[in-house]
PDB file of C-alpha atoms and ligand atoms in Angstrom:
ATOM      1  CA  UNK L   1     -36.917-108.340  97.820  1.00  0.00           C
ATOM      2  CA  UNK L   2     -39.785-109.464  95.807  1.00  0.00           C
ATOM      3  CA  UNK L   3     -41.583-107.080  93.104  1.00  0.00           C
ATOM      4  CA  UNK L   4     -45.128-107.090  94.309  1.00  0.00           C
ATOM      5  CA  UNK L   5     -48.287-105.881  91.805  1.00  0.00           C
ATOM      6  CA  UNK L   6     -51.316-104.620  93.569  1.00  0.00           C
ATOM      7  CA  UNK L   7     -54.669-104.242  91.862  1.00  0.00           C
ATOM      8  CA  UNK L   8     -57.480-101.980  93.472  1.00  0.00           C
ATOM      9  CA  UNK L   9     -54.162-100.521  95.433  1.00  0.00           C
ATOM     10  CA  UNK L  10     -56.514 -97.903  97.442  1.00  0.00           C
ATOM     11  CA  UNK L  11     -58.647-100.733  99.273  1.00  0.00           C
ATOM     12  CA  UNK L  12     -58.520-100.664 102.719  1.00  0.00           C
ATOM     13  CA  UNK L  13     -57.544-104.140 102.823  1.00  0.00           C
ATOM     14  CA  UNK L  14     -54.712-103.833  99.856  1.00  0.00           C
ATOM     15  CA  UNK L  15     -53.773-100.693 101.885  1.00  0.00           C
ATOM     16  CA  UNK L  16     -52.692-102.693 105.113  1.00  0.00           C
ATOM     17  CA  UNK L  17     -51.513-105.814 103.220  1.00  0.00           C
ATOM     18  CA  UNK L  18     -49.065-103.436 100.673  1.00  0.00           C
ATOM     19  CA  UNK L  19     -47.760-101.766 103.972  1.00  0.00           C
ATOM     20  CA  UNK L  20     -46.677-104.941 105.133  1.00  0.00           C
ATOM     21  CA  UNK L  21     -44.762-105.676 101.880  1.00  0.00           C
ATOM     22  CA  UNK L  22     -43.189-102.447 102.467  1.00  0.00           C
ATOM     23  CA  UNK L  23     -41.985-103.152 106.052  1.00  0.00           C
ATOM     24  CA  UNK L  24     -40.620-106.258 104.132  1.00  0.00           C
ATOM     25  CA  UNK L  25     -38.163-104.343 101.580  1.00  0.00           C
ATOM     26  CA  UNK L  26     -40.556-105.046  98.901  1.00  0.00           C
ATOM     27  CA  UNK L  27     -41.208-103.330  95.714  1.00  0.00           C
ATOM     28  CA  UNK L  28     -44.299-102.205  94.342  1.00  0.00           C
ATOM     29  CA  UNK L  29     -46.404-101.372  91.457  1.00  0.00           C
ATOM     30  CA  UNK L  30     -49.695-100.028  92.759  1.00  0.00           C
ATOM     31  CA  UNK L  31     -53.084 -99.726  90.481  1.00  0.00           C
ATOM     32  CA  UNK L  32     -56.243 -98.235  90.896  1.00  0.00           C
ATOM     33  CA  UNK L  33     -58.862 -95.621  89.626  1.00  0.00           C
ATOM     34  CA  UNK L  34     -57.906 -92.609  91.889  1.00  0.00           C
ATOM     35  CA  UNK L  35     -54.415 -90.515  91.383  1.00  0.00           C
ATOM     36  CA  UNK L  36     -54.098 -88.706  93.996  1.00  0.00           C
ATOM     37  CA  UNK L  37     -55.222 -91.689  96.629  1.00  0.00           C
ATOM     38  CA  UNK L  38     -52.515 -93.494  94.955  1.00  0.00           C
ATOM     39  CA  UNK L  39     -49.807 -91.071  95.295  1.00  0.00           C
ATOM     40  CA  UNK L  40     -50.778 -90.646  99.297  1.00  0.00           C
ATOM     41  CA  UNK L  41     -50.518 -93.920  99.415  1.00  0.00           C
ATOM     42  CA  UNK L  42     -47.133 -94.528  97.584  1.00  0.00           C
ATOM     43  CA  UNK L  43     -45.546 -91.913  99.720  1.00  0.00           C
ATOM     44  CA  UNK L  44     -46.466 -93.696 103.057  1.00  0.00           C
ATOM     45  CA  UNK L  45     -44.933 -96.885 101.627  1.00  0.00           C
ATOM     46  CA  UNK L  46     -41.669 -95.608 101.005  1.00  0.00           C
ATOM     47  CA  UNK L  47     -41.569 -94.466 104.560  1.00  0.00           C
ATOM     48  CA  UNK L  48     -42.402 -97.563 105.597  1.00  0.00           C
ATOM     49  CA  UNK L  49     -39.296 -99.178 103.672  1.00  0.00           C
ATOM     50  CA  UNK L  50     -40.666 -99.797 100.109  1.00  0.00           C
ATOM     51  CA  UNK L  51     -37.458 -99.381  98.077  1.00  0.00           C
ATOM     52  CA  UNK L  52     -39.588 -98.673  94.573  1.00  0.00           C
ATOM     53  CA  UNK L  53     -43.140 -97.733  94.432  1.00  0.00           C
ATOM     54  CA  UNK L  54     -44.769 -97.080  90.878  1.00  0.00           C
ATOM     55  CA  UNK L  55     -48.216 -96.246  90.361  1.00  0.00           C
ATOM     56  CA  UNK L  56     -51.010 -96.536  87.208  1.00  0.00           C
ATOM     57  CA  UNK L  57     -54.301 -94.932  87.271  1.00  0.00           C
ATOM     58  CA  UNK L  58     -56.784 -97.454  85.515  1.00  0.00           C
ATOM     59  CA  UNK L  59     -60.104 -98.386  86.120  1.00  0.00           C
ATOM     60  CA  UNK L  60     -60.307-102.449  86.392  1.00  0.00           C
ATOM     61  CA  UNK L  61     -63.421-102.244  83.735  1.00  0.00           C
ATOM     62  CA  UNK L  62     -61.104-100.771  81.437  1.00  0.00           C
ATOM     63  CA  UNK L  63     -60.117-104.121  80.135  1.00  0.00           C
ATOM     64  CA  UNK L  64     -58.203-103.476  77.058  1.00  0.00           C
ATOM     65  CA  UNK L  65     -55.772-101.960  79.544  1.00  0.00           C
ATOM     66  CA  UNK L  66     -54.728-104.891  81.306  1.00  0.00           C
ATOM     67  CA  UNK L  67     -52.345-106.794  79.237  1.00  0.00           C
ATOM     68  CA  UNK L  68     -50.158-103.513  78.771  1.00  0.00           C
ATOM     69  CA  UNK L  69     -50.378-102.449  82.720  1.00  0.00           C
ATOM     70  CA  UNK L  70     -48.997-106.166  83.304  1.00  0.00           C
ATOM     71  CA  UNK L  71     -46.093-105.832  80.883  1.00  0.00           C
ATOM     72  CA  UNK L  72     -45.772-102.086  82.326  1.00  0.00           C
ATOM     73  CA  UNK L  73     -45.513-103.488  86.395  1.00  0.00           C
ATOM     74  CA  UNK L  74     -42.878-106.185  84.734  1.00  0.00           C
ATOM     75  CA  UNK L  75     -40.595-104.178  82.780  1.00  0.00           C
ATOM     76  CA  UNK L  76     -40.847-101.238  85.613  1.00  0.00           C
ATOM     77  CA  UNK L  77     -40.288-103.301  88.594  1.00  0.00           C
ATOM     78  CA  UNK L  78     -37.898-105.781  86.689  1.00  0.00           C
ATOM     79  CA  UNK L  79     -39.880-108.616  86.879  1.00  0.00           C
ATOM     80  CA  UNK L  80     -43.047-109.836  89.050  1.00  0.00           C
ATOM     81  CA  UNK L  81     -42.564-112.811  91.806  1.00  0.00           C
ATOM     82  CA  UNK L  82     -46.445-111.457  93.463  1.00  0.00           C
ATOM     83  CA  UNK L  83     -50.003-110.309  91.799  1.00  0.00           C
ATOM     84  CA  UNK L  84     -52.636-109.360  94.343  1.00  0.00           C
ATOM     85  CA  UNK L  85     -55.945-108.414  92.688  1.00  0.00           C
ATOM     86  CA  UNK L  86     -58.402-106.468  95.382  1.00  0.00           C
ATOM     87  CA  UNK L  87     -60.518-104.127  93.763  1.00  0.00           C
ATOM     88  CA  UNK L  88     -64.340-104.488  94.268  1.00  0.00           C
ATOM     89  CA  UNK L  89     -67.623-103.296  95.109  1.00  0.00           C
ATOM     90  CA  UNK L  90     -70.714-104.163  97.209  1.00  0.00           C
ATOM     91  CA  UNK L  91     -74.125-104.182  94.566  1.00  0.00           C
ATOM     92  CA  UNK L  92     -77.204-103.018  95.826  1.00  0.00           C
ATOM     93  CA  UNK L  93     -79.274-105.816  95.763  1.00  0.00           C
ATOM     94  CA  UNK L  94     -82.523-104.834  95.218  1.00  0.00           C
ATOM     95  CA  UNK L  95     -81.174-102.297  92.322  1.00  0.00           C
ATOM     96  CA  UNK L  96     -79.713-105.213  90.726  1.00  0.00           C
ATOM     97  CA  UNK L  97     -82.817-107.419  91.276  1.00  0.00           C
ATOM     98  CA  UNK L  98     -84.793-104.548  89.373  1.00  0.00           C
ATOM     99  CA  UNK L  99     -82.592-104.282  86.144  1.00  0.00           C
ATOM    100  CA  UNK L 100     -79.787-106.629  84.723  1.00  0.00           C
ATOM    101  CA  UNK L 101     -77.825-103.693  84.074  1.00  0.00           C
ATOM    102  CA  UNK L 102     -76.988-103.097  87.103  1.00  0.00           C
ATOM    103  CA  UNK L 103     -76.208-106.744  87.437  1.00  0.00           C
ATOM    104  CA  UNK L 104     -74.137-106.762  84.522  1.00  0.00           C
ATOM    105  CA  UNK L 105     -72.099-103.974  85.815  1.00  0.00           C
ATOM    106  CA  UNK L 106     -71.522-105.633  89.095  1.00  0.00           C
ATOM    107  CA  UNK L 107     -70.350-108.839  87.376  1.00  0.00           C
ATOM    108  CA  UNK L 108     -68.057-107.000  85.172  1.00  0.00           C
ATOM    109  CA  UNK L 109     -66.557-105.197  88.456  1.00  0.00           C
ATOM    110  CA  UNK L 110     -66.461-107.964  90.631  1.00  0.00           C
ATOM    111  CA  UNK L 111     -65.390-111.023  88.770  1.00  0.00           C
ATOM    112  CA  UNK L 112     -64.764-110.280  84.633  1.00  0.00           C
ATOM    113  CA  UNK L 113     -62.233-107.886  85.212  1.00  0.00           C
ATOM    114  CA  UNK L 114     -60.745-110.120  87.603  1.00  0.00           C
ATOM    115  CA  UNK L 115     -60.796-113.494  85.169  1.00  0.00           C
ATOM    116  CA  UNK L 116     -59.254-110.726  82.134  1.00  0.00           C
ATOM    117  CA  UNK L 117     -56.527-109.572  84.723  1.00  0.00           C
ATOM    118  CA  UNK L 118     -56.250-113.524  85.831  1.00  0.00           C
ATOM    119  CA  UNK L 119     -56.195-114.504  82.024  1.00  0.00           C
ATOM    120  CA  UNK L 120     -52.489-112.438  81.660  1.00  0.00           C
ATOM    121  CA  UNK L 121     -51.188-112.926  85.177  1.00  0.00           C
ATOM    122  CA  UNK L 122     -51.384-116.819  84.490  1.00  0.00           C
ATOM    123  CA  UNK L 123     -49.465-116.704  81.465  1.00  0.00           C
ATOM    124  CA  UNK L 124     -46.612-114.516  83.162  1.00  0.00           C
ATOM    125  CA  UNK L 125     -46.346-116.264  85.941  1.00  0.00           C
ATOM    126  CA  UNK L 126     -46.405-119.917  83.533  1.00  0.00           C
ATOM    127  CA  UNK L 127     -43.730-118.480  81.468  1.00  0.00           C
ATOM    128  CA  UNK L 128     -41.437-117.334  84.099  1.00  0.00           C
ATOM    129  CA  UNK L 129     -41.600-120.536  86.321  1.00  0.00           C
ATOM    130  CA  UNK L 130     -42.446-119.451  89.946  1.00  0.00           C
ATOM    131  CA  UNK L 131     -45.181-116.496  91.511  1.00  0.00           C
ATOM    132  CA  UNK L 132     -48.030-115.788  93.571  1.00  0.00           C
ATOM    133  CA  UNK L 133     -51.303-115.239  92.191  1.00  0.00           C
ATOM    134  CA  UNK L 134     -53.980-114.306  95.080  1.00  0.00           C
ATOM    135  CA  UNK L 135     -57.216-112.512  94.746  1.00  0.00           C
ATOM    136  CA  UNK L 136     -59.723-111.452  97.512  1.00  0.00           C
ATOM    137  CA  UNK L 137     -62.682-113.087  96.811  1.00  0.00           C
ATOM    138  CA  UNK L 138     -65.443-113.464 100.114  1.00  0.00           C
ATOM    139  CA  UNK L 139     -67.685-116.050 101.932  1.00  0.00           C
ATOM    140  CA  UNK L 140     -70.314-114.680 100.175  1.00  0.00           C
ATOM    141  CA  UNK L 141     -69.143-116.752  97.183  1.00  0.00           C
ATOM    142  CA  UNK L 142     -69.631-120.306  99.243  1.00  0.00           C
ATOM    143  CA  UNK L 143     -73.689-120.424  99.074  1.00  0.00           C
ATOM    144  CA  UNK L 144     -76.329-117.799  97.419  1.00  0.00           C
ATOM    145  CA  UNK L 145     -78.255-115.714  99.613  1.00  0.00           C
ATOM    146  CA  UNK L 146     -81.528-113.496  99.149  1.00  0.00           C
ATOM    147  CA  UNK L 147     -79.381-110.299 100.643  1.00  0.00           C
ATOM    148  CA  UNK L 148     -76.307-110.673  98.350  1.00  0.00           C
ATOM    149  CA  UNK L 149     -76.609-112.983  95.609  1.00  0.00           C
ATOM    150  CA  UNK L 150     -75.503-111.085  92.818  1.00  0.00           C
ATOM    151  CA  UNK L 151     -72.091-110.241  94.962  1.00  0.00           C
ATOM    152  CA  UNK L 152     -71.932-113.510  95.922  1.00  0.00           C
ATOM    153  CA  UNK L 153     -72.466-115.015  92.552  1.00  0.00           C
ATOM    154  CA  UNK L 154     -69.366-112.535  91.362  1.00  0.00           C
ATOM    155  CA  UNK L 155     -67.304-113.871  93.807  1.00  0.00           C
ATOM    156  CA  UNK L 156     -68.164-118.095  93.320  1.00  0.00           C
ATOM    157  CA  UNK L 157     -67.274-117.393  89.936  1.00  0.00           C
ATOM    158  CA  UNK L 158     -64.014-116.137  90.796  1.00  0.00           C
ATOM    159  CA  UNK L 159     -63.562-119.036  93.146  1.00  0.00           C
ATOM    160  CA  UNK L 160     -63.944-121.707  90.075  1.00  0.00           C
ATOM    161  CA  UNK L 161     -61.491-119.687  88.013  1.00  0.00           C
ATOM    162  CA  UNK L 162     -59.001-120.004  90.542  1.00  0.00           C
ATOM    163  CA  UNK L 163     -59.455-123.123  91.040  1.00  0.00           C
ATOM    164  CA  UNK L 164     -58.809-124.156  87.848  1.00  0.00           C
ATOM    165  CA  UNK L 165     -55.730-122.096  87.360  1.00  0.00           C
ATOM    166  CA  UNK L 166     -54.941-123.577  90.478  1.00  0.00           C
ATOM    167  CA  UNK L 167     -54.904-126.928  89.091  1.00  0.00           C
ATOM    168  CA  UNK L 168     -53.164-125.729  85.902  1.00  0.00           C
ATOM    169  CA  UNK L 169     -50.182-123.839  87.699  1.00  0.00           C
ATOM    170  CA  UNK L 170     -49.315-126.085  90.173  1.00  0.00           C
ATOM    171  CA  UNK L 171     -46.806-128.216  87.890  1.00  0.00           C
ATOM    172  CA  UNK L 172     -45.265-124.638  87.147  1.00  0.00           C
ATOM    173  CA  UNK L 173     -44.551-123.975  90.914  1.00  0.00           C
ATOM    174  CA  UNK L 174     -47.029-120.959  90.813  1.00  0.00           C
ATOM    175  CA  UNK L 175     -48.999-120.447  94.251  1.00  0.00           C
ATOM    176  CA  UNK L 176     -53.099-119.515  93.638  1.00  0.00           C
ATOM    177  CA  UNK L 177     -54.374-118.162  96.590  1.00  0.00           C
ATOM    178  CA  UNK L 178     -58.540-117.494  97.262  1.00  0.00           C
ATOM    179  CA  UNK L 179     -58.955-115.169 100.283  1.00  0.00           C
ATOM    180  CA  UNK L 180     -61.816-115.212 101.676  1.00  0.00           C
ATOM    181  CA  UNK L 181     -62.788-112.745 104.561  1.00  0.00           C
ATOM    182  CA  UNK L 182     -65.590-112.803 106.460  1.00  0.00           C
ATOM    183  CA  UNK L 183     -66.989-108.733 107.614  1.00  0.00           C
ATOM    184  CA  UNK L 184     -64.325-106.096 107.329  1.00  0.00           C
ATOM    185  CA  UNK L 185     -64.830-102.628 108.437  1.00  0.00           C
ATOM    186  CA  UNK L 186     -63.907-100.483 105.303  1.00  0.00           C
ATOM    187  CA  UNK L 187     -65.282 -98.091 103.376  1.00  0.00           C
ATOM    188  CA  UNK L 188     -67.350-100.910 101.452  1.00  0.00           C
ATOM    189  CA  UNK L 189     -69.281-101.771 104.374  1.00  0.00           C
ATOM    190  CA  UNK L 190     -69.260 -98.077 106.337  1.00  0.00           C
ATOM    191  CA  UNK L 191     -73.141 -98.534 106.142  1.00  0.00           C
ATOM    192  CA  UNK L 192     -73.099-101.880 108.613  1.00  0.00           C
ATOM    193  CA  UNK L 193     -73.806-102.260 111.802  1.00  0.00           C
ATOM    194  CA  UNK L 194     -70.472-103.498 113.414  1.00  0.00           C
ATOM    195  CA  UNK L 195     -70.572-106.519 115.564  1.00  0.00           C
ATOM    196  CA  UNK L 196     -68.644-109.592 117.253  1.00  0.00           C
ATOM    197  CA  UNK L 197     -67.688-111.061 113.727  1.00  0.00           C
ATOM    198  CA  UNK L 198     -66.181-107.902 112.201  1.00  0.00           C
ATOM    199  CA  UNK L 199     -62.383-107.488 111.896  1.00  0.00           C
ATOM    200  CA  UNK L 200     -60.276-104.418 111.035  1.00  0.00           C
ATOM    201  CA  UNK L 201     -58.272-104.967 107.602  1.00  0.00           C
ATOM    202  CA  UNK L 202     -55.277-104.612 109.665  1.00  0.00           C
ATOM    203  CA  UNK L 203     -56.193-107.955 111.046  1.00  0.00           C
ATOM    204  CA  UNK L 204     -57.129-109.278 107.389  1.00  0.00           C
ATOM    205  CA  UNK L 205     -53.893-108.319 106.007  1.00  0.00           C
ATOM    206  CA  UNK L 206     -51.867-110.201 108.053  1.00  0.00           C
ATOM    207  CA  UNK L 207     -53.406-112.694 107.451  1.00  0.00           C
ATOM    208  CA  UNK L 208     -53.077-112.464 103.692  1.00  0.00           C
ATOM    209  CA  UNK L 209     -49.406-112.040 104.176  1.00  0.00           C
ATOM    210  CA  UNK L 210     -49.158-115.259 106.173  1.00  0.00           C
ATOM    211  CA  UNK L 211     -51.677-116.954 103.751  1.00  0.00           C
ATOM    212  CA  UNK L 212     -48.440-115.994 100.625  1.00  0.00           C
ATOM    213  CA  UNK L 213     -45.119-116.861 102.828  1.00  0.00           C
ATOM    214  CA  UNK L 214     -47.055-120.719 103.819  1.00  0.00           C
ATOM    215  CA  UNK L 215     -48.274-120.579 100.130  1.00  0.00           C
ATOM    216  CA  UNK L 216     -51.541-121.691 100.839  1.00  0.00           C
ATOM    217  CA  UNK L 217     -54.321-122.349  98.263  1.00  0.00           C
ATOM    218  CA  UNK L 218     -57.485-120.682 100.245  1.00  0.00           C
ATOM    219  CA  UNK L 219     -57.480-118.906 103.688  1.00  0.00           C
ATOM    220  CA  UNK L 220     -60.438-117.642 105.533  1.00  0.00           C
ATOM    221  CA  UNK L 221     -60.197-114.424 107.560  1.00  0.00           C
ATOM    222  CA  UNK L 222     -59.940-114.256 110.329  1.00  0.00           C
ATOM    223  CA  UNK L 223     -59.939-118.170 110.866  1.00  0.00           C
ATOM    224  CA  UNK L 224     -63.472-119.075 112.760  1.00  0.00           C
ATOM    225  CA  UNK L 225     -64.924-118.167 109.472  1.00  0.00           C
ATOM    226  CA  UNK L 226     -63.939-121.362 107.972  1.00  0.00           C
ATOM    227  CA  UNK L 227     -65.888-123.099 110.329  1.00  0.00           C
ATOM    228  CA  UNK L 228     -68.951-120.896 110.216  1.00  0.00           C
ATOM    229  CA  UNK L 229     -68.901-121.616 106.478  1.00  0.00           C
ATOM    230  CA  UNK L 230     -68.790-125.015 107.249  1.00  0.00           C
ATOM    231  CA  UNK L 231     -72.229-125.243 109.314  1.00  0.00           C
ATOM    232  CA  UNK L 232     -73.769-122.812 106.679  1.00  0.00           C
ATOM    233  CA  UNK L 233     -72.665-125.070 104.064  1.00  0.00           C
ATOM    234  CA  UNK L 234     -74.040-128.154 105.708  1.00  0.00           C
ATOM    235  CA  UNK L 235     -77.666-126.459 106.235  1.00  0.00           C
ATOM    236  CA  UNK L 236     -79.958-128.448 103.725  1.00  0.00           C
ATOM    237  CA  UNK L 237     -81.477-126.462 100.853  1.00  0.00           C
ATOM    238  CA  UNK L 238     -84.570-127.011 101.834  1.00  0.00           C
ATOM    239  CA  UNK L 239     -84.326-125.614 105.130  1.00  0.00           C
ATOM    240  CA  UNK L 240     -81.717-123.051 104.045  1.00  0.00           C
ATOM    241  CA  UNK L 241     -84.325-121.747 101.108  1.00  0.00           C
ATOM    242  CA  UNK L 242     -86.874-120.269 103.534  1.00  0.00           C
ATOM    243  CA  UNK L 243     -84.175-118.359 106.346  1.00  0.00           C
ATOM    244  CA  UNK L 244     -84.359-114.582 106.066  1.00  0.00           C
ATOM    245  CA  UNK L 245     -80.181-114.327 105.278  1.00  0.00           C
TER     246      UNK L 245
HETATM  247  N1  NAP G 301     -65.113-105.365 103.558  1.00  0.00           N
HETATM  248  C1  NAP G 301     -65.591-106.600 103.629  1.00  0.00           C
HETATM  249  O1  NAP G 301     -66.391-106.959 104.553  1.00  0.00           O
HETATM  250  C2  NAP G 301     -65.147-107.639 102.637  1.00  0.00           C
HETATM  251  C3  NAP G 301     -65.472-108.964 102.897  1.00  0.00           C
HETATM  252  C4  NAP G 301     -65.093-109.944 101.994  1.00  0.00           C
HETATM  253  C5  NAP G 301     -64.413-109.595 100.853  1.00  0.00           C
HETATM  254  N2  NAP G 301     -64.118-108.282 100.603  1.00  0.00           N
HETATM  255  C6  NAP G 301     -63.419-107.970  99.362  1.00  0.00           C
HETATM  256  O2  NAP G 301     -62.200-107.344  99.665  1.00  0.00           O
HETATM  257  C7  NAP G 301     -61.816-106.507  98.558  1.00  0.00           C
HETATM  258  C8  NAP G 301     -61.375-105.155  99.078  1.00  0.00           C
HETATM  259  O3  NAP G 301     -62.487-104.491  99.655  1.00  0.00           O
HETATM  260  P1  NAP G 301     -62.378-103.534 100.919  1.00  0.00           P
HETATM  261  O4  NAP G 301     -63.208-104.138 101.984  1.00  0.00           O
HETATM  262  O5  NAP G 301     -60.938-103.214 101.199  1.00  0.00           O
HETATM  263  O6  NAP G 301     -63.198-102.268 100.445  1.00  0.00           O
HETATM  264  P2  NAP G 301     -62.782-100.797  99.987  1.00  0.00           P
HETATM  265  O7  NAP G 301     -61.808-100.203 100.926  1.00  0.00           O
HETATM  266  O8  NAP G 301     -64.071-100.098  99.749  1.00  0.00           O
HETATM  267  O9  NAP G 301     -62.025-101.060  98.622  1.00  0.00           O
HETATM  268  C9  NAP G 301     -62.638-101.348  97.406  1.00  0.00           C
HETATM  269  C10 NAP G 301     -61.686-100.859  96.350  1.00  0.00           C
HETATM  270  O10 NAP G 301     -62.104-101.294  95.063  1.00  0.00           O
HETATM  271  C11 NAP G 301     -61.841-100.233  94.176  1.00  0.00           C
HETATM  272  N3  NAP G 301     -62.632-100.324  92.959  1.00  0.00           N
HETATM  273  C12 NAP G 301     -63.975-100.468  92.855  1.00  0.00           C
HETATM  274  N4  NAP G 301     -64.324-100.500  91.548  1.00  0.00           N
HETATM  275  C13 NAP G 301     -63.167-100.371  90.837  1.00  0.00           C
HETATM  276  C14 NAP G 301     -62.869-100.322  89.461  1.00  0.00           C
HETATM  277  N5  NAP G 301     -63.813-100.411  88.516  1.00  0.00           N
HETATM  278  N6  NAP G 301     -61.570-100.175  89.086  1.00  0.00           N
HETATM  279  C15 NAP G 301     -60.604-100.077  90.003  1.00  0.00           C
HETATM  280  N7  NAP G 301     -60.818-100.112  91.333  1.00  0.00           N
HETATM  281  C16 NAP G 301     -62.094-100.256  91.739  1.00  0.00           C
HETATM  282  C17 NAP G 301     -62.177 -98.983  94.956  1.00  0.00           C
HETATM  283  O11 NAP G 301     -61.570 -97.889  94.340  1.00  0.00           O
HETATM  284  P3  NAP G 301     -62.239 -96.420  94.361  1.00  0.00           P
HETATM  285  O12 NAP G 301     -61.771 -95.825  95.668  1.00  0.00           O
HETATM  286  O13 NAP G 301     -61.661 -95.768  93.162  1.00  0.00           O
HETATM  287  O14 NAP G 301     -63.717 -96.597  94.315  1.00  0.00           O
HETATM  288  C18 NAP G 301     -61.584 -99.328  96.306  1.00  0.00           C
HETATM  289  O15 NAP G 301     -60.220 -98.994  96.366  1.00  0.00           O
HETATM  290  C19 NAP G 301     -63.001-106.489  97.604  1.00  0.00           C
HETATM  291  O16 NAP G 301     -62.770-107.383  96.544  1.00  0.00           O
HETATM  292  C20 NAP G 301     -64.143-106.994  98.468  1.00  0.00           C
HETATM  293  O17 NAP G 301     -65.151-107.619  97.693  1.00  0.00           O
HETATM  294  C21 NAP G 301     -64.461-107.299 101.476  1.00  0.00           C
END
């Protein structure tokens, strides 16, 4: 049984991933911003096998919360073996390209809360010796585009971080994982025309899972989007500067 902490709990995609912790016999220590999401959720997962599910309302921009809901998840699950952060948003673009506010609050969302929550995790998880440290993260952080720059700017940030701690934890047996999905049909993206290249979270989850048993360092979900990053990647930036993407 490992004692699993989920961050941003009431994502569609943290949804299907904690469900299959559950069907594992896992325990877990759920966080997000809405209550009463979180307790419908909690519920479900001890049906579905979850011997211990806590939960903790906080908002992820609430940072001097985060070193006391770590040592809360610790001492109430009896340790921590997995940390999955997940919470996040989608800016509006053109808002954010109007006023830095709205930039800076996007940035805090999607990538300073993360590197705060990151900032404690790592230090657990060096102390004790062994853990899983993986964060969703997206394509969108692997080049800048006009449409989402600002998200995907949050997100390449992220990726660097990780990195690093990568490089730091390895010697201490800790597994960093950077998931990156390609389109996911939640709630985040209910606005989007679906398409060929969309995947359920279900599918995404699964993924994740599979991405923490082979302890891998960075997955792309579903797979093919590895290789579609890889053309996009090799488009030169002069070229790549003047497509509409
Ligand atoms: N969907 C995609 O196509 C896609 C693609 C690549 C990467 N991702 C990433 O996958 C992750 C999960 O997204 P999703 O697709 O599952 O979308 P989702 O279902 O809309 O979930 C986003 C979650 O983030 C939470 N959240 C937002 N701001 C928060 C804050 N300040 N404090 C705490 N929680 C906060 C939301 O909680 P509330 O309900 O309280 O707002 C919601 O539970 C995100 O990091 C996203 O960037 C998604």
């Amino acid at each position: 049984m490992r004692k699993v902490l989920i961050v941003g709990a009431t994502s569609a995609i943290a949804e299907a991933t904690a469900r299959l912790f559950a069907g594992n016999g896992d325990a877990l220590y759920l966080v997000a911003r809405n209550q009463d999401r979180l307790g419908a959720i909690a519920n479900d997962l001890r049906v579905r096998g979850a011997p211990q599910v806590e939960t903790e309302a906080m908002d992820a921009n609430d940072f001097s919360r985060h070193r006391a809901m770590i040592e809360t998840a610790i001492v109430t699950l009896g340790g921590l073996d997995v940390a999955l952060i997940a919470h996040g948003t989608l800016p509006d673009q053109k808002a954010c390209e109007q006023s830095f506010d709205e930039t800076l609050k996007e940035l805090q969302t999607n990538c300073l809360s993360i590197l705060s929550l990151l900032t404690y995790l790592a230090d657990h998880f060096e102390r004790q010796g062994s853990g899983t440290i993986a964060v969703l993260s997206s394509v969108a952080g692997d080049r800048g585009r006009q449409s989402n720059y600002v998200y995907g700017t949050a997100k390449a940030a992220v990726n660097v971080f990780l990195q690093g701690l990568r490089n730091r934890l390895s010697r201490a047996n800790i597994q960093v994982l950077t998931i990156k999905p390609g389109f996911v049909d939640t709630p985040m993206t209910a606005g989007f025309q679906k398409g060929l290249l969309w995947a359920k979270p279900e599918k995404v989850a699964g993924g994740i899972y599979s991405a923490i048993q082979r302890k891998k360092d960075v997955v792309y979900l579903p797979w093919f989007w590895r290789f579609i990053m890889a053309v996009i990647n090799s488009i030169p930036e002069r070229l790549f500067k003047k497509m509409k993407l």
